[in-house]
mmCIF file of C-alpha atoms and ligand atoms in Angstrom:
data_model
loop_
_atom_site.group_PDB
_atom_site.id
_atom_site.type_symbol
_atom_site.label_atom_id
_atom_site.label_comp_id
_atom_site.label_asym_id
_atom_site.label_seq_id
_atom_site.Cartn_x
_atom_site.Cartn_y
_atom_site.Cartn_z
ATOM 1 C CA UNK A 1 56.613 46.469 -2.901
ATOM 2 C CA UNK A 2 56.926 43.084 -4.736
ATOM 3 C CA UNK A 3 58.390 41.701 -1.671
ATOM 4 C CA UNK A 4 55.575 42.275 0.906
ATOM 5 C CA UNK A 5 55.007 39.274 2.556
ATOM 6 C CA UNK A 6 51.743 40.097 3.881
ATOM 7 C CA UNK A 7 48.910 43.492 3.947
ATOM 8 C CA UNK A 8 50.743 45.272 7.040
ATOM 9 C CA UNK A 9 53.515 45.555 5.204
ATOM 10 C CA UNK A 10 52.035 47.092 2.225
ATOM 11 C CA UNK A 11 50.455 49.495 4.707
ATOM 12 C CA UNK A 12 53.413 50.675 5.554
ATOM 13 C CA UNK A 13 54.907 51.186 2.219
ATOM 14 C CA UNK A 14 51.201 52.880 1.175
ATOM 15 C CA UNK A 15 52.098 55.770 4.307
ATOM 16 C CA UNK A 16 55.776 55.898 3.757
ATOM 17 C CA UNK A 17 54.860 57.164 -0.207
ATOM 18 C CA UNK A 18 50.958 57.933 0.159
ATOM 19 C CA UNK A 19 50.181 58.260 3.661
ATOM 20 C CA UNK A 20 49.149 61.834 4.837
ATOM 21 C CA UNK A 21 52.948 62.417 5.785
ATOM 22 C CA UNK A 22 54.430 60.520 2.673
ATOM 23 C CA UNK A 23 56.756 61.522 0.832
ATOM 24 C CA UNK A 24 54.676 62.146 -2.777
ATOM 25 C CA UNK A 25 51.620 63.389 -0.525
ATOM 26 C CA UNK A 26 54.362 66.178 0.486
ATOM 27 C CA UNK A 27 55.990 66.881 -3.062
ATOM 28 C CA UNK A 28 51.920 67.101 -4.214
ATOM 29 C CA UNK A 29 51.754 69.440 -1.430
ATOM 30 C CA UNK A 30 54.313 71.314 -2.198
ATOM 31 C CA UNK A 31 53.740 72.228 -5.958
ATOM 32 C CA UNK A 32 51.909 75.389 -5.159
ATOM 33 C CA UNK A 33 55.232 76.797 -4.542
ATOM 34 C CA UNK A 34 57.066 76.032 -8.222
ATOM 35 C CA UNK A 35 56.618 78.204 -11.381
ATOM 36 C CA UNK A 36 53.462 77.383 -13.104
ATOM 37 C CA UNK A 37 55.151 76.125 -15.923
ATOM 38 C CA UNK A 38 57.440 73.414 -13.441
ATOM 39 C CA UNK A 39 54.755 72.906 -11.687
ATOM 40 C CA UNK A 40 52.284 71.288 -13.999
ATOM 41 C CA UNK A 41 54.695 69.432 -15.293
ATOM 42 C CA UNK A 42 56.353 68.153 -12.123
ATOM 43 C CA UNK A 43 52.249 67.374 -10.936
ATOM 44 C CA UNK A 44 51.902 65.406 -14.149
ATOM 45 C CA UNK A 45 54.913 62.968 -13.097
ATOM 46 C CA UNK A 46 54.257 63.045 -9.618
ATOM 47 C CA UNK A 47 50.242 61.869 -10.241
ATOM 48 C CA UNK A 48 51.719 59.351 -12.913
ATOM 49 C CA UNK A 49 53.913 57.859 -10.029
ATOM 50 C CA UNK A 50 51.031 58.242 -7.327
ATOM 51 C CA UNK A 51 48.582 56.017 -9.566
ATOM 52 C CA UNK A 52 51.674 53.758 -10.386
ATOM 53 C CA UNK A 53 52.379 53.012 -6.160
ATOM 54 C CA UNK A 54 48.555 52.715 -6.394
ATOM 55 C CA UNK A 55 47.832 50.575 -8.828
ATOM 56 C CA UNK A 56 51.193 48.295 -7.669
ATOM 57 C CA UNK A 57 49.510 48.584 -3.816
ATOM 58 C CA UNK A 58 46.310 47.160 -5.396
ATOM 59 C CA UNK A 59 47.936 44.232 -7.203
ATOM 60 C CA UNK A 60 50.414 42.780 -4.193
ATOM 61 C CA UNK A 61 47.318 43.379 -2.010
ATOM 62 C CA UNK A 62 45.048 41.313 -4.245
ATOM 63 C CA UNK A 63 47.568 38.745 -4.536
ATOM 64 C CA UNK A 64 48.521 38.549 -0.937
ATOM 65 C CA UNK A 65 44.716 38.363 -0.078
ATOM 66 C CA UNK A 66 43.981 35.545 -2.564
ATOM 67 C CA UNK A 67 46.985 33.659 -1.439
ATOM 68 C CA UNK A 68 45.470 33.586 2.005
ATOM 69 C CA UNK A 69 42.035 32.346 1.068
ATOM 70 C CA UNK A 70 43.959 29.616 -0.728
ATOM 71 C CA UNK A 71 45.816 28.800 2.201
ATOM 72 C CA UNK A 72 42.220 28.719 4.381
ATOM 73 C CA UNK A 73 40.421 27.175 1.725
ATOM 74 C CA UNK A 74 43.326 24.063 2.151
ATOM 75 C CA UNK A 75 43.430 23.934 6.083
ATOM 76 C CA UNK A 76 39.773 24.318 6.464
ATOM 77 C CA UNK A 77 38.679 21.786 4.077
ATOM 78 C CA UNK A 78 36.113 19.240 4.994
ATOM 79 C CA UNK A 79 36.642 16.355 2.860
ATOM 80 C CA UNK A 80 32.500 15.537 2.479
ATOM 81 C CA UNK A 81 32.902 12.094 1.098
ATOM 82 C CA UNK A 82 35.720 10.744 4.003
ATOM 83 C CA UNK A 83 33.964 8.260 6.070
ATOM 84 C CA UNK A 84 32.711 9.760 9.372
ATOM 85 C CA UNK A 85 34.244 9.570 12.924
ATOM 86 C CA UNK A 86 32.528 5.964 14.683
ATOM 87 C CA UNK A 87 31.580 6.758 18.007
ATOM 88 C CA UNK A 88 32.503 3.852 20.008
ATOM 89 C CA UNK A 89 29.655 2.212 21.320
ATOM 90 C CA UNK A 90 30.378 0.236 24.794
ATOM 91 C CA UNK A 91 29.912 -3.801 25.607
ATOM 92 C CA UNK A 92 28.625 -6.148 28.047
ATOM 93 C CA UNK A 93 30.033 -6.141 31.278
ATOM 94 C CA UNK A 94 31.473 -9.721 31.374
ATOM 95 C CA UNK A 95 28.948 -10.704 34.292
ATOM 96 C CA UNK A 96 25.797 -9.864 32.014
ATOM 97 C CA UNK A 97 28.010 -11.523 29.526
ATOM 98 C CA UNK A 98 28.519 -14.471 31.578
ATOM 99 C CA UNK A 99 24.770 -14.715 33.054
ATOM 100 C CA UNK A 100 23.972 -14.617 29.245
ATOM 101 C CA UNK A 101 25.775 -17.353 28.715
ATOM 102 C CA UNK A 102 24.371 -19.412 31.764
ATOM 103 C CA UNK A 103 20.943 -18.453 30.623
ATOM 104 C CA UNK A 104 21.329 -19.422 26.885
ATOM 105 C CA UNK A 105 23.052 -22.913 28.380
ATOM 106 C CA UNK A 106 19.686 -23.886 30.750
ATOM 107 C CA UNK A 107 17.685 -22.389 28.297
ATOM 108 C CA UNK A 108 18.491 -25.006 25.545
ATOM 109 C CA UNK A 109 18.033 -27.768 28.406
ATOM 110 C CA UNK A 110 13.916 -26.544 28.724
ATOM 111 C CA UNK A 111 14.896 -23.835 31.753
ATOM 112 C CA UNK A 112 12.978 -20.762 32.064
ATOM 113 C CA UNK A 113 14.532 -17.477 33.808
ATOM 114 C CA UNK A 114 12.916 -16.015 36.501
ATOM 115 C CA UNK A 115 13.686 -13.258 39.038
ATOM 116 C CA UNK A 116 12.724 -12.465 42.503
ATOM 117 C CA UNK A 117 13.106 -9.015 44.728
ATOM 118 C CA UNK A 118 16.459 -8.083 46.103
ATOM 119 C CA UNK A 119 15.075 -6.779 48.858
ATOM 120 C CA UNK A 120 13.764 -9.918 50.657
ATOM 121 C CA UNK A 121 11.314 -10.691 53.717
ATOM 122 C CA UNK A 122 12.775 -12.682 56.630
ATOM 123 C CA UNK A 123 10.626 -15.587 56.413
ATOM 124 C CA UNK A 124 11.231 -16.308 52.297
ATOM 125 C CA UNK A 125 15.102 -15.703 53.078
ATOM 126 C CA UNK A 126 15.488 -17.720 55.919
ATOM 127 C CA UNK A 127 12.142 -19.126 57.747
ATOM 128 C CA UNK A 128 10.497 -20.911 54.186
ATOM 129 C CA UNK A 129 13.824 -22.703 53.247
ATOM 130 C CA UNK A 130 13.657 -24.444 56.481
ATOM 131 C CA UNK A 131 16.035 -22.099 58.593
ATOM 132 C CA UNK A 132 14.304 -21.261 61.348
ATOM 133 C CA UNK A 133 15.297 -17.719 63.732
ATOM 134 C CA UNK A 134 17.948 -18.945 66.505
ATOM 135 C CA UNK A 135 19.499 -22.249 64.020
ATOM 136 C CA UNK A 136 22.877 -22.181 63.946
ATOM 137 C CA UNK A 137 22.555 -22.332 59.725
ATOM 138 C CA UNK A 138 21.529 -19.219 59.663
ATOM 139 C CA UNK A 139 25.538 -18.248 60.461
ATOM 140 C CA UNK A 140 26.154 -19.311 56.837
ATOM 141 C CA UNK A 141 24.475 -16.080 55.936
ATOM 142 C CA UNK A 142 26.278 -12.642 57.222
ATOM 143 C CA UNK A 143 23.018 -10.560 56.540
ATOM 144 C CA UNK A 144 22.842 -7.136 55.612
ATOM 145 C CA UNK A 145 19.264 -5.918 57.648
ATOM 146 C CA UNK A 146 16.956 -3.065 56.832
ATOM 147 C CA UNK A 147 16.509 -0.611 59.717
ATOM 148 C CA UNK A 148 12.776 -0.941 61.047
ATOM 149 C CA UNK A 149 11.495 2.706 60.243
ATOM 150 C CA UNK A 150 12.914 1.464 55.868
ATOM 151 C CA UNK A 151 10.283 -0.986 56.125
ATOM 152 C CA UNK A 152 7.182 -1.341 53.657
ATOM 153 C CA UNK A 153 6.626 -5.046 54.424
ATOM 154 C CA UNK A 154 3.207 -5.648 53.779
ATOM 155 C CA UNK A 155 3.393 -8.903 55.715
ATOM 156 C CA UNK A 156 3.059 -8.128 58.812
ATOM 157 C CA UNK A 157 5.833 -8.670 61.686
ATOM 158 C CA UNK A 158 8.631 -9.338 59.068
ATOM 159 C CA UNK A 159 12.036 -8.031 59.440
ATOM 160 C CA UNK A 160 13.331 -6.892 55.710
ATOM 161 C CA UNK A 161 16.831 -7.719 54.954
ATOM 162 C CA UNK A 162 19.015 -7.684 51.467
ATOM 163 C CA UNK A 163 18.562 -11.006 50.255
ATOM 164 C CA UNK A 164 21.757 -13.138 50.787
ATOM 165 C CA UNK A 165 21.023 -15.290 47.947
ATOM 166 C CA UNK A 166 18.558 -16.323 45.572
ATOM 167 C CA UNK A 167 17.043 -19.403 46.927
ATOM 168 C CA UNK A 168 14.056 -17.494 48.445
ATOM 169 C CA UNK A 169 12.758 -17.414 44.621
ATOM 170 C CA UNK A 170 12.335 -20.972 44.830
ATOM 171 C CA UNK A 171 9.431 -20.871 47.270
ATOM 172 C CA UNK A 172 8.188 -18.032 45.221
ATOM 173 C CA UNK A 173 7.885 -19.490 42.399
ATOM 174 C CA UNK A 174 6.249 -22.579 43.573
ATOM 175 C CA UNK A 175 4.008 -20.591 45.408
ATOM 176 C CA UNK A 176 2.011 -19.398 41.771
ATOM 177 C CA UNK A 177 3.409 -22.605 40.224
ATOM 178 C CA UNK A 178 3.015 -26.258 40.221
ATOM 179 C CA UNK A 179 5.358 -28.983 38.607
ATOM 180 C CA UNK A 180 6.838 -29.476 36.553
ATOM 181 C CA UNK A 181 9.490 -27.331 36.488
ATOM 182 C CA UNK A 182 12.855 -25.943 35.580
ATOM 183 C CA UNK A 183 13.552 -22.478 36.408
ATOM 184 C CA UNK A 184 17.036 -20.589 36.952
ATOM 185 C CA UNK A 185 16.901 -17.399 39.285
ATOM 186 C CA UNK A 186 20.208 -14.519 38.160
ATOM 187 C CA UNK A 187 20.276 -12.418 40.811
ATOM 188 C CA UNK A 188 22.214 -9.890 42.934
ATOM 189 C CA UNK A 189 22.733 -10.719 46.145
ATOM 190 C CA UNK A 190 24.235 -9.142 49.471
ATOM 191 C CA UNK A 191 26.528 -10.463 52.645
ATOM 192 C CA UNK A 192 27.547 -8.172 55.335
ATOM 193 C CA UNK A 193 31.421 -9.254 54.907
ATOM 194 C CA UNK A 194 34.817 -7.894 54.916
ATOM 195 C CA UNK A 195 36.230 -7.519 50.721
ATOM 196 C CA UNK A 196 38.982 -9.198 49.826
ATOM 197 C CA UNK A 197 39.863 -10.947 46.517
ATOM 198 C CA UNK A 198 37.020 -13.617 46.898
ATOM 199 C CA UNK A 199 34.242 -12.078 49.070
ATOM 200 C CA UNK A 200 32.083 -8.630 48.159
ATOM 201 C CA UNK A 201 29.414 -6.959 50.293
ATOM 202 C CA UNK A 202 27.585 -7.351 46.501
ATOM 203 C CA UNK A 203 27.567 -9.843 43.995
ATOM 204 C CA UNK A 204 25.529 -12.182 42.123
ATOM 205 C CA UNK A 205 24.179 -15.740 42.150
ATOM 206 C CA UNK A 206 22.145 -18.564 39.704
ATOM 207 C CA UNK A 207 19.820 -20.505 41.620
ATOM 208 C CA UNK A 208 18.379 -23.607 39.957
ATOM 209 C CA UNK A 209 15.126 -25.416 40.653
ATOM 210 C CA UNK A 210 13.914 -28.563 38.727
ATOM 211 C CA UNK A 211 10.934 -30.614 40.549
ATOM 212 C CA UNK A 212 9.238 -33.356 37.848
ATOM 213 C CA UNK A 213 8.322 -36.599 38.334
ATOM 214 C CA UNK A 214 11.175 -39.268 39.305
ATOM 215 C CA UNK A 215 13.884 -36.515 39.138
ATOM 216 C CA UNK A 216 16.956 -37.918 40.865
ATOM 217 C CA UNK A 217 20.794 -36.791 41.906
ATOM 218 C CA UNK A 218 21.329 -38.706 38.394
ATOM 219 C CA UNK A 219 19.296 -36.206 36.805
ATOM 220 C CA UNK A 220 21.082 -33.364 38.616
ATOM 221 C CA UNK A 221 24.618 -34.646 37.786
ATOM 222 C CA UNK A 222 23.512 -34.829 34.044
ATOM 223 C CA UNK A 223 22.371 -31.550 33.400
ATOM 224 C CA UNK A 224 24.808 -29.465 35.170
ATOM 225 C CA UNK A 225 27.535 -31.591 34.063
ATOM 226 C CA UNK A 226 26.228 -30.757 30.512
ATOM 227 C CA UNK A 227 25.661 -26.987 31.504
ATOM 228 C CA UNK A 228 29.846 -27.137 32.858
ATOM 229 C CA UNK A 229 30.963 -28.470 29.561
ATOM 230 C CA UNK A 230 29.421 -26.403 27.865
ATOM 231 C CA UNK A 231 29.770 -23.304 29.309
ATOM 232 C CA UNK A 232 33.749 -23.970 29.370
ATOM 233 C CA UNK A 233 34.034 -25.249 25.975
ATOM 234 C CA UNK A 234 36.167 -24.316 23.355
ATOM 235 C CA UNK A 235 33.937 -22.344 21.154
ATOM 236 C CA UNK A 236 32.833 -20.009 24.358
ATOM 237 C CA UNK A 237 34.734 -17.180 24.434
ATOM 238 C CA UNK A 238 37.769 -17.131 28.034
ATOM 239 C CA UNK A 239 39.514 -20.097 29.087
ATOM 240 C CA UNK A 240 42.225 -22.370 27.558
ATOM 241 C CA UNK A 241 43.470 -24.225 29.819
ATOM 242 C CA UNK A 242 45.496 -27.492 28.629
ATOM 243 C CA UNK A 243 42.640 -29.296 29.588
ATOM 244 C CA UNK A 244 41.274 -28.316 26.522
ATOM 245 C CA UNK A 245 42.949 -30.820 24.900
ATOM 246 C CA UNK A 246 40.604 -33.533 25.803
ATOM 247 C CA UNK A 247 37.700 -31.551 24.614
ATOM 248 C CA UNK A 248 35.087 -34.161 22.559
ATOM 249 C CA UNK A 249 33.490 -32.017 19.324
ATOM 250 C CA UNK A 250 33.799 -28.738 20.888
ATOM 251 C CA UNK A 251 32.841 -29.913 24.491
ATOM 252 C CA UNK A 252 35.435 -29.633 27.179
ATOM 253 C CA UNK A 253 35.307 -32.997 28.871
ATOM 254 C CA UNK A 254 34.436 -32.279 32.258
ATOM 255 C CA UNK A 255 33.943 -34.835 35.313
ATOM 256 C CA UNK A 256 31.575 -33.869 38.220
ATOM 257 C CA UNK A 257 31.875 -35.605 41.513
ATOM 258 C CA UNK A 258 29.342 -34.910 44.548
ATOM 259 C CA UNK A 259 30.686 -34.385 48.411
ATOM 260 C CA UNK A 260 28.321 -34.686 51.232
ATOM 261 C CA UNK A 261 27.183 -31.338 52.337
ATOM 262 C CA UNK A 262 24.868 -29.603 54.541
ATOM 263 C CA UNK A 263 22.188 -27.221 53.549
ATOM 264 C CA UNK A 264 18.747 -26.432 55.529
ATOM 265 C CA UNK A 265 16.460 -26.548 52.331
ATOM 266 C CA UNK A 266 17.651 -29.610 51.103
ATOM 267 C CA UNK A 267 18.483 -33.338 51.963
ATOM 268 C CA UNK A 268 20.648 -34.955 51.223
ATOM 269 C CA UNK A 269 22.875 -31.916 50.071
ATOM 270 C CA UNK A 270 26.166 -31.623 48.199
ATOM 271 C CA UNK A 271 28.807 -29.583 47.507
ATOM 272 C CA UNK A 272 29.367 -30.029 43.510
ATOM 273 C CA UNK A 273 33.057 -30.102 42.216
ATOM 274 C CA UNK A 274 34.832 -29.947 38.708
ATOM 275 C CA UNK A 275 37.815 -31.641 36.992
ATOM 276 C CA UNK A 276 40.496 -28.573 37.758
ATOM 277 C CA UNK A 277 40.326 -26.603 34.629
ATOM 278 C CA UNK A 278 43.793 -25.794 35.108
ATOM 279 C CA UNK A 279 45.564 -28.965 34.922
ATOM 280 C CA UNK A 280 42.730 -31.247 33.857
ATOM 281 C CA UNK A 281 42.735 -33.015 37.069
ATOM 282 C CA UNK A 282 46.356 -34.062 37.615
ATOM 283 C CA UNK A 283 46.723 -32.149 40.337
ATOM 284 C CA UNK A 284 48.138 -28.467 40.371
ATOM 285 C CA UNK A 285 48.991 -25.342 42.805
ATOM 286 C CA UNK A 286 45.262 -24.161 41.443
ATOM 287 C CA UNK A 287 43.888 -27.240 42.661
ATOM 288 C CA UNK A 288 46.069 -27.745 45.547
ATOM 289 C CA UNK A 289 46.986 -30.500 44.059
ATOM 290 C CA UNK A 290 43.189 -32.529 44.297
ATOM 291 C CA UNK A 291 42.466 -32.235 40.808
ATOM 292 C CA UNK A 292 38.913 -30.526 41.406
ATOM 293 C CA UNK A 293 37.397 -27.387 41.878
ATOM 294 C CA UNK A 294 34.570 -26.460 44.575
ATOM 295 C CA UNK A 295 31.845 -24.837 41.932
ATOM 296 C CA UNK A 296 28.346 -24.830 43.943
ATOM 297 C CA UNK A 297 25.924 -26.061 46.510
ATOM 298 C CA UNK A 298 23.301 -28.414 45.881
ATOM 299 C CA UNK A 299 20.390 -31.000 46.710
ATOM 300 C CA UNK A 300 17.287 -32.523 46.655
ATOM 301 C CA UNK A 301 14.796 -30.128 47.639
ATOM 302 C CA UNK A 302 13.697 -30.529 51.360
ATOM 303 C CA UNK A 303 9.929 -31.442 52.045
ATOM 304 C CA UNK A 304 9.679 -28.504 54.390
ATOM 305 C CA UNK A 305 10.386 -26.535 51.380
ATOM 306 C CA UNK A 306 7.637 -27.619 49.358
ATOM 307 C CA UNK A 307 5.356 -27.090 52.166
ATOM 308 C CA UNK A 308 6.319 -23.582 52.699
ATOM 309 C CA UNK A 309 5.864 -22.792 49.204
ATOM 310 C CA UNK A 310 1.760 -24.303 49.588
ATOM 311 C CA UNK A 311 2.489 -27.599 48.382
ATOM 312 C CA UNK A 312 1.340 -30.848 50.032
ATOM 313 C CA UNK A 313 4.449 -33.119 50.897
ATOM 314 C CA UNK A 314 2.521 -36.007 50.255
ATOM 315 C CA UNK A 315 1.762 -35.252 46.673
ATOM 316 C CA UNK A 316 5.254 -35.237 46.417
ATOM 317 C CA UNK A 317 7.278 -37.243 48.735
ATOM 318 C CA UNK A 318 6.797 -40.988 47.476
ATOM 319 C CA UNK A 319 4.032 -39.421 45.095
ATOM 320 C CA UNK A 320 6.596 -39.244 42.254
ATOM 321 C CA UNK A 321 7.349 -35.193 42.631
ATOM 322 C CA UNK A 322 10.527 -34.460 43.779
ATOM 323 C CA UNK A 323 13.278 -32.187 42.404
ATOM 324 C CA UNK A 324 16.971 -30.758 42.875
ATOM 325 C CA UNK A 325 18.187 -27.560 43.747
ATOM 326 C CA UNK A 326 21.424 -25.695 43.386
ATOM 327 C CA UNK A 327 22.886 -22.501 43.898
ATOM 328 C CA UNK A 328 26.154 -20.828 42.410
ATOM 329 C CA UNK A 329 28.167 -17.527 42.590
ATOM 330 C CA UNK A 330 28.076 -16.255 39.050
ATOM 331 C CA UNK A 331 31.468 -14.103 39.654
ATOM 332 C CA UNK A 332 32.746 -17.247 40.388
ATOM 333 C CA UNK A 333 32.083 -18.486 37.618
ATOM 334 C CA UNK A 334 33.288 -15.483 35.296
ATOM 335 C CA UNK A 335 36.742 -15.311 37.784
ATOM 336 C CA UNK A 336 37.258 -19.008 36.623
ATOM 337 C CA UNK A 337 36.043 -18.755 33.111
ATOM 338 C CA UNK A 338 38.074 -15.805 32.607
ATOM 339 C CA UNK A 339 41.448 -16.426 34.438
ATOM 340 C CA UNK A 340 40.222 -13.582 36.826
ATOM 341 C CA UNK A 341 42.083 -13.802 40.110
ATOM 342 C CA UNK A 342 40.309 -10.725 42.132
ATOM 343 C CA UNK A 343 36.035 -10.227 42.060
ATOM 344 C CA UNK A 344 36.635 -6.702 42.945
ATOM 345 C CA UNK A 345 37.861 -5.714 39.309
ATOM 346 C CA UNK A 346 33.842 -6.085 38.264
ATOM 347 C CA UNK A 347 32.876 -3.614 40.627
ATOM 348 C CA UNK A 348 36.319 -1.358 39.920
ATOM 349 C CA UNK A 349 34.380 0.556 36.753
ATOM 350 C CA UNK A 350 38.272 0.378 35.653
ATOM 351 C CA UNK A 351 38.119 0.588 31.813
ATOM 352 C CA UNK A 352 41.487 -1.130 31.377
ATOM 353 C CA UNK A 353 39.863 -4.115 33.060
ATOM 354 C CA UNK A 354 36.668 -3.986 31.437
ATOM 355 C CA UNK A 355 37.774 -3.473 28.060
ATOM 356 C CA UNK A 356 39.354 -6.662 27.704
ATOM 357 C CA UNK A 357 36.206 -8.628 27.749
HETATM 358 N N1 LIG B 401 21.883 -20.560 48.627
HETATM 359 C C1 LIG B 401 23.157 -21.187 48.840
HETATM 360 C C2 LIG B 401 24.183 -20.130 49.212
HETATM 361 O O1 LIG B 401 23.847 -19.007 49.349
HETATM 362 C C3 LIG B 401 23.575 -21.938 47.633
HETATM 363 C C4 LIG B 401 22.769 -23.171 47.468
HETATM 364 C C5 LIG B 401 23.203 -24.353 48.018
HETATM 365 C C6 LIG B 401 21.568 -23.155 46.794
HETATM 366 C C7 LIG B 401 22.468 -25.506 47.904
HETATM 367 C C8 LIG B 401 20.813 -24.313 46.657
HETATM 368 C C9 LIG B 401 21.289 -25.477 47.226
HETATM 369 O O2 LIG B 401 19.662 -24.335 46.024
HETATM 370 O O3 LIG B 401 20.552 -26.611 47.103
HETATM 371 O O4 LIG B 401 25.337 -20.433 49.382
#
């Protein structure tokens, strides 16, 4: 009886002496056929023993079921003053990260952020930044078009389209506006394209627009080469290339040069390049071998611009108005900032990707 490990064994040893078939429950059963004499004595010893099983049963029982409380008691217990379970609470994707960045950079320079509609008329895509239905320029643009019966528009007789960048917020802007100015349009955008590592159906762009009095290319060159050396210096978080090296307190030292380009809404245009951040303009494979890196389009805004957007050219052609624009692909940016060599990992939801930003 001492040795039960557990109550189903003492059950068993409670029938095999006490059960209704036991062996004392029989003897006690039997007594009526003794002597009277035997038999009260032989009942005397054989209650004695009964209540000894009993009282034995009773003891191991109490024991066994106070060792298993115990045992509960030390797997169930909640330890109320062990700090409690952090629930992990997500980041920035590292575009809104990096369009964060871009906005805090322009910001400090006296840019304001504005935003336009992603889904876009004809004319303020195309027809107000000078690229009229049937020009050739309009090839630049693989546009993703609305099906007629989709349409809303409340202008009447225009074709709705995914915008295919975020120039068309220029014109919008200046509609309600006059200069000066400095505004910076984030936006998605759309191009009816094949993916592959550096082209998605959707992605995202900064437009820039600064119209003052006397602004110049000078102008231009100054701010965003201010905005590039910042955004890839040192203390911002990403790249490390061994151009860091020449970094001037904290500032990456970054070169801009201008190529002759062609864009509809502005004249003259440029394409806008970058010391290679790779090899710090030596010359690498990144680079093929140039030294620089294409980074955006640019230019001073066209006159046919400012007249689509209700401002007379004259007031600002010779006037003293006049102002730059420029456009970049903020995945672009990120891919370069980061070391990122396909833009489809931002749209992959792929947690091993995103958690490393
Ligand atoms: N919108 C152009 C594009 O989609 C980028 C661009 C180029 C914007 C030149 C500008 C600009 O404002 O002046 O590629």
């Amino acid at each position: 009886m001492k040795k039960a490990r557990d109550l189903k064994e003492l059950d068993r040893i409670f029938g095999k002496y006490l059960g209704k078939k036991g062996k004392i429950t029989i003897l006690l059963k039997n007594l009526k056929s003794l002597p009277k004499e035997k038999r009260k004595r032989r009942g005397k010893e054989l209650n004695l023993l009964k209540e000894f099983i009993e009282k034995e049963i009773e003891e191991k029982a109490k024991e066994i079921k106070e060792k298993l409380t115990a045992e509960i008691l030390k797997k169930e217990k909640i330890d109320i003053t062990a700090p409690g379970k952090k629930i992990s609470p997500g980041h920035l994707h590292p575009l809104t990260q990096v369009q964060r960045k871009v906005e805090e950079i322009f910001q400090s320079m006296g840019f304001s952020i504005v935003e336009g509609p992603e889904i876009e008329t004809e004319w303020y895509n195309f027809d107000a930044l000078n690229i009229p239905k049937d020009h050739p320029a309009r090839d630049m643009w693989n546009t993703l078009w609305l099906k007629p019966q989709n349409q809303k528009s409340k202008i009447k007789n225009q074709k709705l389209l995914l915008r295919t960048h975020t120039s068309p917020v220029q014109v919008r802007y200046m509609e309600k506006h006059n200069p000066p100015l400095r505004i910076i349009v984030p936006g998605r955008v759309f191009r009816h394209e094949a993916t592959d590592s550096s082209h998605e159906t959707n992605f995202y762009h900064i437009e820039g627009l600064m119209v003052d009095k006397n602004v110049s290319v000078a102008n231009f060159k100054a701010i965003i080469q201010k905005f590039y050396q910042k955004f890839f210096s040192a203390s911002a978080k990403g790249y490390g290339g061994p151009a860091e090296a020449s970094r001037e307190g904290g500032e990456r030292q970054i070169e801009i040069r201008l190529i002759p380009c062609y864009f509809p809404f502005t004249e003259p245009s440029f394409e806008v390049d970058i010391t290679c951040l790779a090899c710090g303009g030596k010359g690498c494979p990144a680079c093929q071998k140039t030294g620089w890196m294409e980074m955006m389009g640019a230019g001073m805004v066209h006159p046919a611009v400012f007249k689509n957007s209700g401002l007379t050219p004259h007031q600002y052609i010779g006037g003293g108005w006049q102002g730059f624009a420029f456009g970049m692909g903020l995945d672009r940016l990120a891919m370069m900032k980061y070391k990122i060599n396909d833009i489809r990992l931002f749209y992959s939801g792929d947690l091993r990707f995103l958690n490393q930003f």
